[in-house]
Coordinates of C-alpha atoms in Angstrom, one line a residue:
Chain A
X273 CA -34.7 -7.2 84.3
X274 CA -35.4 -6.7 88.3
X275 CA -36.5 -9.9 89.8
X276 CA -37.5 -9.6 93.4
X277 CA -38.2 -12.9 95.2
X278 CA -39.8 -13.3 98.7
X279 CA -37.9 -10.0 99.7
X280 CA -39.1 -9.2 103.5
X281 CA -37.6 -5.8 104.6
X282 CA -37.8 -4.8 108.5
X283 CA -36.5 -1.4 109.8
X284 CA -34.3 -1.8 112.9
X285 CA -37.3 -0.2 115.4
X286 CA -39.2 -3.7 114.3
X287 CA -41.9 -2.0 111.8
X288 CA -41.9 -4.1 108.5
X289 CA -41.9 -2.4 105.6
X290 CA -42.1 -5.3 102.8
X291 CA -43.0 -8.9 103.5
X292 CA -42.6 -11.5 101.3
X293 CA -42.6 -9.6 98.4
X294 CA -42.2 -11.1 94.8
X295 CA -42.3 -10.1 91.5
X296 CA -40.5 -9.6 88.1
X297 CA -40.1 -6.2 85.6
X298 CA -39.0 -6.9 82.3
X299 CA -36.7 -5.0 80.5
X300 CA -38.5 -1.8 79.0
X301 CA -41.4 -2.4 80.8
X302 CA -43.3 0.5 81.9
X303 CA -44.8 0.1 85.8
X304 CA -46.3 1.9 88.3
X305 CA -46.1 0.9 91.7
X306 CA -49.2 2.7 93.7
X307 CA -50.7 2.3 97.5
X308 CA -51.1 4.7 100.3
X309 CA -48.7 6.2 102.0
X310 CA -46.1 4.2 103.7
X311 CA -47.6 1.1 101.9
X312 CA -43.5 0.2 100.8
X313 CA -43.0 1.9 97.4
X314 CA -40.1 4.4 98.1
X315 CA -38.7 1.5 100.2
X316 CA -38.9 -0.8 96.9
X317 CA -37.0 2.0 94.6
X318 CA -34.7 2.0 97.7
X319 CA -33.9 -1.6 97.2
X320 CA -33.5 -1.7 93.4
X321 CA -30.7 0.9 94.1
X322 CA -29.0 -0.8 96.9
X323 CA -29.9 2.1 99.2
X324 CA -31.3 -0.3 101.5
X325 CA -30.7 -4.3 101.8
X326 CA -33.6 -6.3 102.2
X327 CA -33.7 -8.8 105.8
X328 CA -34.2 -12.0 103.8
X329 CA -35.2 -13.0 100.2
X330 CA -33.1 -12.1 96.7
X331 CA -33.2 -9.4 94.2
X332 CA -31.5 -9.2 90.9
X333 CA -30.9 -5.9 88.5
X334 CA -30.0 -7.4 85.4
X335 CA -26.8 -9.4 86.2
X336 CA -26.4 -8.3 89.9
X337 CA -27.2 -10.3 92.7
X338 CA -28.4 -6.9 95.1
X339 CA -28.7 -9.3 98.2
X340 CA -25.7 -10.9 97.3
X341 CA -23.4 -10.5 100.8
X342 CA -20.3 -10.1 98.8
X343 CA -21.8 -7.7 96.3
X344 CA -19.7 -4.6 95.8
X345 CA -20.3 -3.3 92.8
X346 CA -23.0 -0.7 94.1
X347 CA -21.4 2.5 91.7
X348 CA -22.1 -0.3 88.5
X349 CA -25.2 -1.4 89.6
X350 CA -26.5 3.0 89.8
X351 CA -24.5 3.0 86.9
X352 CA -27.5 1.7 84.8
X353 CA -30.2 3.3 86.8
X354 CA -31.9 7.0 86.8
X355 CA -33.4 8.4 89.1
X356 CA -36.6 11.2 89.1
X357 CA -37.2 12.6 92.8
X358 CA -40.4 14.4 94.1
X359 CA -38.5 17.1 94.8
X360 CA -36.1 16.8 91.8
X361 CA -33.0 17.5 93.5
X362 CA -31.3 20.2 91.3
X363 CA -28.5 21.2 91.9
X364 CA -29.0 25.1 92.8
X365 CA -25.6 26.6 92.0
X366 CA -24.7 24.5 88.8
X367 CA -27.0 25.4 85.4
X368 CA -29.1 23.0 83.5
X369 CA -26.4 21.7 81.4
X370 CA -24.0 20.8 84.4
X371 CA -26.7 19.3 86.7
X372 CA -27.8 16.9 83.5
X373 CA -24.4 16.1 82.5
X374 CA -23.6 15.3 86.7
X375 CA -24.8 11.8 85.9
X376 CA -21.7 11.1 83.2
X377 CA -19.4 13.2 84.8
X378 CA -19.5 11.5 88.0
X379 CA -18.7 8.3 85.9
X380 CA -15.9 9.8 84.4
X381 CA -16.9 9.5 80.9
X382 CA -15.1 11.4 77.8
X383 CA -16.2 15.3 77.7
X384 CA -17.2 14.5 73.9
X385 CA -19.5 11.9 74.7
X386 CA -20.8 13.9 78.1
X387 CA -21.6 16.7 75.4
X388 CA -23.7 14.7 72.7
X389 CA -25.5 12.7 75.2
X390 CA -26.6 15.8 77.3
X391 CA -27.4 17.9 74.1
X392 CA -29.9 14.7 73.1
X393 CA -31.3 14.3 76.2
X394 CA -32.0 18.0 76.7
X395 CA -33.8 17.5 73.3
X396 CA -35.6 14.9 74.7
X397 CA -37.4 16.7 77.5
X398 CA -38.2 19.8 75.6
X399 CA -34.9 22.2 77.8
X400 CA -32.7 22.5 74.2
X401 CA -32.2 26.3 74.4
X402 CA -31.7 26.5 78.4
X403 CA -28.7 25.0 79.0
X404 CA -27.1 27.7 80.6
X405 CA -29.7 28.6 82.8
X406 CA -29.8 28.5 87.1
X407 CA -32.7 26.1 88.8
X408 CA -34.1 29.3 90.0
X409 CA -34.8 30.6 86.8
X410 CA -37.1 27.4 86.0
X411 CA -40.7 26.6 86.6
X412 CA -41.2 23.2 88.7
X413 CA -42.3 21.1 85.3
X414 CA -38.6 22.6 83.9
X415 CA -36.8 21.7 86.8
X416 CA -38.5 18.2 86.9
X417 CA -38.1 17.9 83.0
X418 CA -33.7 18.7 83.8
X419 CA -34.0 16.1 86.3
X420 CA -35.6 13.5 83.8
X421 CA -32.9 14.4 81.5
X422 CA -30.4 14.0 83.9
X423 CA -32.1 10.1 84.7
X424 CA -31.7 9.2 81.1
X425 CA -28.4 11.0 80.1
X426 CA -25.8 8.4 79.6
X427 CA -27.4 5.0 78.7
X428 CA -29.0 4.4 81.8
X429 CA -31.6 1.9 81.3
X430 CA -33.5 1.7 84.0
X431 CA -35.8 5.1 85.0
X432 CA -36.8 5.1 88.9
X433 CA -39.2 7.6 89.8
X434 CA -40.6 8.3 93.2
X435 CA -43.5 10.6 93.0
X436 CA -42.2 12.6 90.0
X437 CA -45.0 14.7 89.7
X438 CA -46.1 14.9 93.5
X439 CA -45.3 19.2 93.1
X440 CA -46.4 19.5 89.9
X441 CA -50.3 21.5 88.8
X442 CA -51.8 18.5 86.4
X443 CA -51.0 20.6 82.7
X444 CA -47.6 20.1 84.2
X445 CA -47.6 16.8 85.0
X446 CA -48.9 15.8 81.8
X447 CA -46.3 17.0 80.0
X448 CA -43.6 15.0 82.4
X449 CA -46.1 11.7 81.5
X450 CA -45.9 12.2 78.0
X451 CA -41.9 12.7 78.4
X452 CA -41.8 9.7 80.3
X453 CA -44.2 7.6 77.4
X454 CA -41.3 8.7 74.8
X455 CA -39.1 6.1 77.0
X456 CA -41.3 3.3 76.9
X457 CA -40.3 0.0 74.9
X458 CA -36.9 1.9 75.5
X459 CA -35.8 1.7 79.0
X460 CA -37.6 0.5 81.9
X461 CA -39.6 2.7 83.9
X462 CA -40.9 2.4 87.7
X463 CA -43.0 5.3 89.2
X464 CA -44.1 5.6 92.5
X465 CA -47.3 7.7 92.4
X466 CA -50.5 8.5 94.2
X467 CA -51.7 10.0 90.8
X468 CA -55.2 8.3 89.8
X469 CA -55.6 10.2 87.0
X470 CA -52.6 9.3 85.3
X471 CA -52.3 5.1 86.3
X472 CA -56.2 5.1 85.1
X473 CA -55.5 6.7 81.8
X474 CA -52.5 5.3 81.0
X475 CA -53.3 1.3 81.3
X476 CA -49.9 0.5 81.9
X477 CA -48.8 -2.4 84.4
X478 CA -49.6 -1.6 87.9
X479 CA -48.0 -3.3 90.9
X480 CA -50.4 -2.3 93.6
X481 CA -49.1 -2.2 97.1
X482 CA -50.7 -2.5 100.3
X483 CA -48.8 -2.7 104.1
X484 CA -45.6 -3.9 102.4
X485 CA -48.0 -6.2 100.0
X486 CA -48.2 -7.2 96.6
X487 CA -52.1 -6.9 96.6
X488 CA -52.4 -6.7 92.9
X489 CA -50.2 -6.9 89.5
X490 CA -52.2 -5.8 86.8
X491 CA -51.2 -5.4 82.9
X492 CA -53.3 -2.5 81.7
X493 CA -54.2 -1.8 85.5
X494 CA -56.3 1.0 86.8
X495 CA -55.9 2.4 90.4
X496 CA -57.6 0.6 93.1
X497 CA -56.4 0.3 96.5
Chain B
X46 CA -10.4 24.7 89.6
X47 CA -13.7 25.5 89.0
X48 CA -14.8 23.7 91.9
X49 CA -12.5 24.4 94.1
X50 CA -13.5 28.4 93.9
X51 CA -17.0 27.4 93.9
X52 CA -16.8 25.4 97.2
X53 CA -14.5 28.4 98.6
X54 CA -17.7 30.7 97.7
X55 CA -20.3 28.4 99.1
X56 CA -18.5 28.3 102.6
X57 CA -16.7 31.4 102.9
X58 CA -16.0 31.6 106.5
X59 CA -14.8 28.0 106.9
X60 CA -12.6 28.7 103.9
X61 CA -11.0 31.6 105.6
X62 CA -10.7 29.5 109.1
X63 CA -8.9 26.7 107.1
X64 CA -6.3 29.0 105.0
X65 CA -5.7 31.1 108.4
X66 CA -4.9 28.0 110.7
X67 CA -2.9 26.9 107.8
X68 CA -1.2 30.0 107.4
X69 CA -0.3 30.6 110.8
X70 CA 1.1 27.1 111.4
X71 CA 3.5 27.4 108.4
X72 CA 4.6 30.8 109.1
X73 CA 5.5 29.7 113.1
X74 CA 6.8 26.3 111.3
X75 CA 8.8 28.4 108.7
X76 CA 10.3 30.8 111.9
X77 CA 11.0 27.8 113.2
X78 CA 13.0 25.9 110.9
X79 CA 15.1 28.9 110.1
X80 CA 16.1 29.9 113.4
X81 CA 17.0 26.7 113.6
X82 CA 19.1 26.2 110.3
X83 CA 20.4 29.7 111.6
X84 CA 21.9 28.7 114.7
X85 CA 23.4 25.5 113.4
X86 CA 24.9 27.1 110.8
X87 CA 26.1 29.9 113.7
X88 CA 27.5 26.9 115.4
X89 CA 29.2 25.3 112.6
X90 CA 31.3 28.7 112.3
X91 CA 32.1 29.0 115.9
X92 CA 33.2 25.3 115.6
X93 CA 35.5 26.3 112.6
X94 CA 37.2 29.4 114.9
X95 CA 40.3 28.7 117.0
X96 CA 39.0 27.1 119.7
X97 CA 41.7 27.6 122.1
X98 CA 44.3 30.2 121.8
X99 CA 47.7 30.5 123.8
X100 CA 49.7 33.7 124.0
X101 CA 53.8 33.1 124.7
X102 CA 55.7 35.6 126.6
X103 CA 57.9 37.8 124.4
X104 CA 61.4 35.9 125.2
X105 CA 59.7 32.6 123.9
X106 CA 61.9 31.3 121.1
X107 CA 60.2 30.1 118.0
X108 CA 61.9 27.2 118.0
X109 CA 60.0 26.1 121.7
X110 CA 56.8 27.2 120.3
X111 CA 57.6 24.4 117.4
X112 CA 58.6 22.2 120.2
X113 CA 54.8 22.9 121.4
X114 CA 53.1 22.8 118.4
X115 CA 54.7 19.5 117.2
X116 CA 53.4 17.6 120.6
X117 CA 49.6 18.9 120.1
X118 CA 49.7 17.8 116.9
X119 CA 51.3 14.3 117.5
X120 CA 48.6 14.5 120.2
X121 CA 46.1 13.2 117.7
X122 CA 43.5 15.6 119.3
X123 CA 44.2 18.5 117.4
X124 CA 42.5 19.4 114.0
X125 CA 44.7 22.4 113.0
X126 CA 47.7 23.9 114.6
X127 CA 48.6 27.7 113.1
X128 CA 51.5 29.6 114.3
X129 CA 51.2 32.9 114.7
X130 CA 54.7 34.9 114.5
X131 CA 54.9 38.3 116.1
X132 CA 55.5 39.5 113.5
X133 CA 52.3 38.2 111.8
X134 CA 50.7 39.8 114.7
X135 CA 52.0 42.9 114.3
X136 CA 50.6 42.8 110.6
X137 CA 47.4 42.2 112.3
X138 CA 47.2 45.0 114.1
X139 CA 48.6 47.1 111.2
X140 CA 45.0 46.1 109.0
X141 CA 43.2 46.6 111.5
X142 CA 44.2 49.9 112.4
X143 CA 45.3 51.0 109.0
X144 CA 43.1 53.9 109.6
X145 CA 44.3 55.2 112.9
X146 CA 48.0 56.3 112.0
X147 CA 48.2 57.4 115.6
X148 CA 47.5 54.0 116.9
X149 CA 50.3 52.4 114.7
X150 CA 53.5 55.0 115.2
X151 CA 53.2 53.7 118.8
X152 CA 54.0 50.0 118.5
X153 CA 56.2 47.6 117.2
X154 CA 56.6 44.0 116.5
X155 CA 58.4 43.1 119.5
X156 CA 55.5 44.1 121.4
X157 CA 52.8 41.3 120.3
X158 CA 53.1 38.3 121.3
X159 CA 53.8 35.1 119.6
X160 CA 50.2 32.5 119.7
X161 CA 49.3 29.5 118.2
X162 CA 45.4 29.3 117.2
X163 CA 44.2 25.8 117.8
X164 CA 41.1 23.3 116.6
X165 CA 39.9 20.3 118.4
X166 CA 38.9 17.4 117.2
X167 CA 36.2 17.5 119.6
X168 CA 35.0 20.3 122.4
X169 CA 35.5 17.4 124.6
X170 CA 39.8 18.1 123.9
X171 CA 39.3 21.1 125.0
X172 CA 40.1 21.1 128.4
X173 CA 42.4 18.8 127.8
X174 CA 44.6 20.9 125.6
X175 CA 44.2 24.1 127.8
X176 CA 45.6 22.0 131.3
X177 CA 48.6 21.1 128.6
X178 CA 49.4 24.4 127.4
X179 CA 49.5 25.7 130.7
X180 CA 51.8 24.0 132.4
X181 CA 54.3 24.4 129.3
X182 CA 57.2 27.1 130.5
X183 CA 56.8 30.6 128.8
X184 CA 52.8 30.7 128.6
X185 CA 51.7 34.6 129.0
X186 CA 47.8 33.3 128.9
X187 CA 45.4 30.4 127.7
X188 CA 42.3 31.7 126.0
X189 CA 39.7 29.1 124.7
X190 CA 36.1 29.5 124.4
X191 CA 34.6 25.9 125.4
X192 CA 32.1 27.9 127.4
X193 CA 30.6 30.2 124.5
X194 CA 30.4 26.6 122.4
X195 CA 28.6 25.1 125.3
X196 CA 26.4 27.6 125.7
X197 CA 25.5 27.2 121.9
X198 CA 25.1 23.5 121.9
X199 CA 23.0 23.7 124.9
X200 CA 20.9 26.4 123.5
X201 CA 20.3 24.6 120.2
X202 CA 19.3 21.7 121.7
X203 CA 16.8 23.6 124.0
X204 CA 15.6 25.4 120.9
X205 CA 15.7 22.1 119.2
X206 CA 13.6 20.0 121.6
X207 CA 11.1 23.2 121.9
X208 CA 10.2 23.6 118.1
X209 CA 10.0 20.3 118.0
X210 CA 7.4 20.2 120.5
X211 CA 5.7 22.8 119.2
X212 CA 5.4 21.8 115.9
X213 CA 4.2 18.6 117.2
X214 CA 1.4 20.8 118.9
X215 CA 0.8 22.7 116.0
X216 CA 0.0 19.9 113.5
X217 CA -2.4 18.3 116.2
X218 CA -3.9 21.3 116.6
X219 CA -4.3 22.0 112.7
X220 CA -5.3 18.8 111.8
X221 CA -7.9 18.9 114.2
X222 CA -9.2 22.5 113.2
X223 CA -9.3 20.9 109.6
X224 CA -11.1 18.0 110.4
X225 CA -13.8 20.4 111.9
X226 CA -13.9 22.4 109.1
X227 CA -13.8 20.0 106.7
X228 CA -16.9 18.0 108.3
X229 CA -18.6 21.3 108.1
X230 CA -17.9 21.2 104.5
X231 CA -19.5 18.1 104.0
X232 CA -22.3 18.1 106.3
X233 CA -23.1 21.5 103.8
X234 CA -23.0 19.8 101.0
X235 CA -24.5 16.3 102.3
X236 CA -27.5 16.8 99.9
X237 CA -25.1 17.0 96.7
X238 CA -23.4 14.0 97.9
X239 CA -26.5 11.9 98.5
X240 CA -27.3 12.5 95.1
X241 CA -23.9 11.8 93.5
X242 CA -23.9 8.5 95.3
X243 CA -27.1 7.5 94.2
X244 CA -25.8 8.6 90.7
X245 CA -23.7 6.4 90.8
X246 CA -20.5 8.3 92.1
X247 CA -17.4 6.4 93.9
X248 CA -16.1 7.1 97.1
X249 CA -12.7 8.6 95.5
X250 CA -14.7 10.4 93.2
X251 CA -16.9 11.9 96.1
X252 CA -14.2 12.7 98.6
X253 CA -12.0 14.1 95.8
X254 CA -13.0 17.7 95.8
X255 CA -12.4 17.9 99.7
X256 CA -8.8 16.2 99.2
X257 CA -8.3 18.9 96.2
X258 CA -9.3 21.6 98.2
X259 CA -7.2 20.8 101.2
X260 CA -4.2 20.7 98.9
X261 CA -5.2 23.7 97.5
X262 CA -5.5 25.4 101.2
X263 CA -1.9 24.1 101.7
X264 CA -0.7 25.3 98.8
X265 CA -1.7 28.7 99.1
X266 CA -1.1 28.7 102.7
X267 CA 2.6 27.9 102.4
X268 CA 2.7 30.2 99.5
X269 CA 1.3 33.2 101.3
X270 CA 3.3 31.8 104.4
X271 CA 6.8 32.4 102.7
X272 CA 6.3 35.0 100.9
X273 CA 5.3 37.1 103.7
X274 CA 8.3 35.6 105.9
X275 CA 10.4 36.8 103.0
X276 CA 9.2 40.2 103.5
X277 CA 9.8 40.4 106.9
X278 CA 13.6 38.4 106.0
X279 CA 14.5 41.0 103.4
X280 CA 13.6 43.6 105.6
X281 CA 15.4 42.7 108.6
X282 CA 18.2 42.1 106.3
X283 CA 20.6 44.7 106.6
X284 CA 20.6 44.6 110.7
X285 CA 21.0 41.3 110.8
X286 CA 24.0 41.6 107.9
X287 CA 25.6 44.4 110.0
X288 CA 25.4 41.7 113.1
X289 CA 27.1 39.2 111.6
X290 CA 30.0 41.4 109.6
X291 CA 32.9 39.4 109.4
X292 CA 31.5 36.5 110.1
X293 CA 31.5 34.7 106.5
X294 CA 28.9 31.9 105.6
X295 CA 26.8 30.4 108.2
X296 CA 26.4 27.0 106.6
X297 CA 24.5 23.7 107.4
X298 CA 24.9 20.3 106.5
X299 CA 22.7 17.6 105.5
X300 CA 23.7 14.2 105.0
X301 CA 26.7 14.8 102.4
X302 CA 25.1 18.4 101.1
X303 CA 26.2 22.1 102.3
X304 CA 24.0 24.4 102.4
X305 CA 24.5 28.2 103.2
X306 CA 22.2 29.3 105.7
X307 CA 23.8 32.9 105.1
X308 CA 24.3 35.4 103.3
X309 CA 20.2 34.9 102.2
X310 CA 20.8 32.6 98.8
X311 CA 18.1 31.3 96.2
X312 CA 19.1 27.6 96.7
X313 CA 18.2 28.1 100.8
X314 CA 15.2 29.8 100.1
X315 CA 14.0 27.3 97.3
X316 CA 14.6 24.4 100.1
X317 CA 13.0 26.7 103.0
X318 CA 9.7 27.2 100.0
X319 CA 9.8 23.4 99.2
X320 CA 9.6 22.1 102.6
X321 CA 6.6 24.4 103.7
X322 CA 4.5 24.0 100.3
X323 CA 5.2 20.4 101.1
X324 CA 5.1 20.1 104.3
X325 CA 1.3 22.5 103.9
X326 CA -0.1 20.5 101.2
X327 CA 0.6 16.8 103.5
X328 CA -1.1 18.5 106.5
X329 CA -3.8 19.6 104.4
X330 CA -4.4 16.5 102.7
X331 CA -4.0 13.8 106.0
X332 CA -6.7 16.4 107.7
X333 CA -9.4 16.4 104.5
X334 CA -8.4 12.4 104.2
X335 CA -9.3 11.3 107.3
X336 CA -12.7 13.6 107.4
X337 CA -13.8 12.3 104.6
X338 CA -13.0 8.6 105.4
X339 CA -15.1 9.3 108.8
X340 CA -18.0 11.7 107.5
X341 CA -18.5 9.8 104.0
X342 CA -19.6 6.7 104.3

């Protein structure tokens, strides 16, 4: 569960980015956070990872206290979470099967487990077959479908995703939506979009952000700034 | 491995500066300590010869050199007192010039004088000793070489106090080059990192391959360092042998433990190839430590 309660966050140059932001995501809920640019959505995935701390207010991940002062257990906390980039952030010189199994091996799990948990979630996005292949021998949907694996390889329960499909031609970004659906009721799963098309069609819960905001928090919401 | 060659790939030329700057710091390190374990062990022998030497007219009896030799040792400053007969002298000459039968059908025993070859307790005796010896009756001469030992000492310690300082210089300076090159290294590779922290990745676990890489730098380094000092040992080799013919074992101590410096031996070698992998990999590793403890946050 992420739990964010009156969290207010203020860059150092003065310009708020959140205010008084509250709200709660269930486990295996499936969410989208929209707004226009700059509205505070990469800055919210920013604070569920600990990548930022907030000026005032709390946030919890499950049993950790984010905003905690004496919270160190950052490398736990990103142990649980996944995380899908705009720009998928593949590693060029490592093939598909090293840059998905980055996420266990960085954890220091058993090579055994590494290599049935990378095998499944290759299966899983549809790359079984191109293991062994470079990033530049990928399309964009590939190389976004690798980075989805690489977010749920190793029991990582919670699936952030800023703008996942911001490069991607709409066939393409389909196809990452509907690898993303096979998650839900399974792990929980933010994304950041500006995609109208896909928060209209798939009447999920939509957390709808406006100048650091919660305007809206719609079940089943559609896309209305 | 693996990653270690990769990352040697990805950055070539800061590779190549970090193994070089290694290299040539424990090659001069390497001249350094041997020319140093060289002339200690070249002083330890010219400690061990007779220090001071006194030649006795012909008519000196025996018996008065006893007399002699009996006081310098009851002098308590003496380490060894050896009597050299004429005769004994003569026999001397005969090996040496065993070859030249001209040379030994025109002398005889009677000619040489008697000596007695003496070793100090400390070079400090020396004087001491000589201003005795000579006003003893029947001295022909006083030979004793506190100079060439004073020269030694003095030019050890100059050589001494000089390595030192430039090996102090040397680390600073590699360290530093290091640092450089290994905040190039990560400020390549700052994308890779950002992701493996928000993976979930530890500080050890992202500073690790920069802390294995150094110590493979100063492994290799040291390695290539030796090897090609060998070269150049084993090929200078026979001039310096020819040098130093006659001269026996050049030997060190250390604490309790001798170790010959030469003749060129495995176990001096081992300890010369030991100190510089060791001392390589250390330098290595306190350079890639401290970069990544300032440039990894």
């Amino acid at each position: 569960m992420i739990q964010f309660d009156n969290v207010a966050k203020q860059f150092p140059l003065g310009n708020a980015a959140l205010a008084n932001l509250t709200f709660t995501i269930p486990d295996n809920d499936f969410v989208f956070l929209v707004g226009p640019s700059g509205a505070g959505k990469t800055t919210i995935l920013k604070l569920i990872l600990r990548e930022l701390i907030p000026n005032s207010g709390t946030i919890k991940v499950d049993d950790f206290v984010l905003t905690d002062k004496r919270f160190r257990r950052v490398e736990k906390l990103r142990e649980k979470i996944g995380v899908v980039f705009q720009d998928f952030k593949i590693l060029p010189d490592k093939n598909i099967w090293e840059n998905v199994a980055l996420g266990m091996q960085i954890i220091n799990a058993p090579a055994n487990a590494i290599k049935i948990a990378v095998k499944e979630a290759l299966r899983l996005v549809n790359l079984t077959g191109k293991e062994a292949f470079f990033p530049v021998q990928l399309s964009a949907g590939e190389l976004q479908r690798a980075a989805i694996a690489r977010a749920i390889c190793g029991n990582r329960h919670i699936i952030l995703a800023d703008e996942p499909t911001g490069n991607l031609d709409p066939n393409t970004t389909w196809e990452i939506m509907k690898i993303f659906r096979k998650f839900e009721g399974k792990k929980t799963i933010i994304i950041a979009t500006h995609n109208t098309d896909i928060v209209n069609s798939l009447n999920k819960r939509v957390l709808t952000i406006k100048n650091g905001k919660l305007v809206k928090d719609t079940q089943k919401g559609k896309y209305e700034l | 491995m693996k990653s270690i060659l990769t990352s040697i790939r990805r950055t070539p030329y800061q590779s190549t500066a970090a193994f070089l700057v290694l290299f040539l710091n424990l090659f001069l390190t390497i001249s350094i300590v041997f020319s140093l374990s060289f002339l200690y062990g070249l002083l330890g022998y010219v400690e061990t010869r007779p220090q001071v030497t006194v030649y006795f007219q012909t008519q000196v009896s025996p018996t008065d050199i006893g007399k002699i030799r009996d006081d310098l040792i009851n002098s308590q400053k003496t380490i060894s007192v050896k009597y050299i007969s004429q005769e004994d002298a003569f026999k001397t000459y005969q090996q040496l010039n065993k070859d030249n039968p001209l040379l030994l059908e025109m002398v005889s025993a009677n000619i040489f004088p008697a000596s007695l070859e003496i070793n100090a307790k400390k070079p400090e005796f020396l004087p001491e000793i000589a201003a005795f010896l000579k006003k003893q009756p029947g001295i022909d001469e006083v030979v004793f070489q506190k100079t060439i030992i004073d020269r030694l000492l003095t030019l050890t310690g100059v050589i001494k106090k000089s390595a030192l300082a430039m090996c102090l210089l040397l680390i600073i300076t590699t360290v530093f080059i290091l640092l450089t090159i290994t905040h190039f290294k990560i400020a390549l590779r700052r994308e890779e990192i950002e992701l493996w922290r928000l993976l979930g990745a530890s500080g050890n676990y992202i500073k690790m391959p920069f802390i294995k890489e150094g110590l493979f730098f100063g492994f290799t380094a040291a390695t290539t360092a030796f090897l090609v000092f060998l070269a150049i040992l084993l090929y200078l080799n026979p001039f310096i042998s020819s040098y130093l013919r006659g001269s026996g074992n050049l030997v060190i101590s250390i604490s309790s433990y001798q170790l010959a410096v030469w003749p060129l031996n495995g176990a001096f070698l081992a300890a010369i190839y030991g100190l510089t992998g060791t001392f390589g990999m250390l330098l290595s590793v306190i350079a890639t430590v401290i970069a990544s403890q300032k440039y990894i946050k």
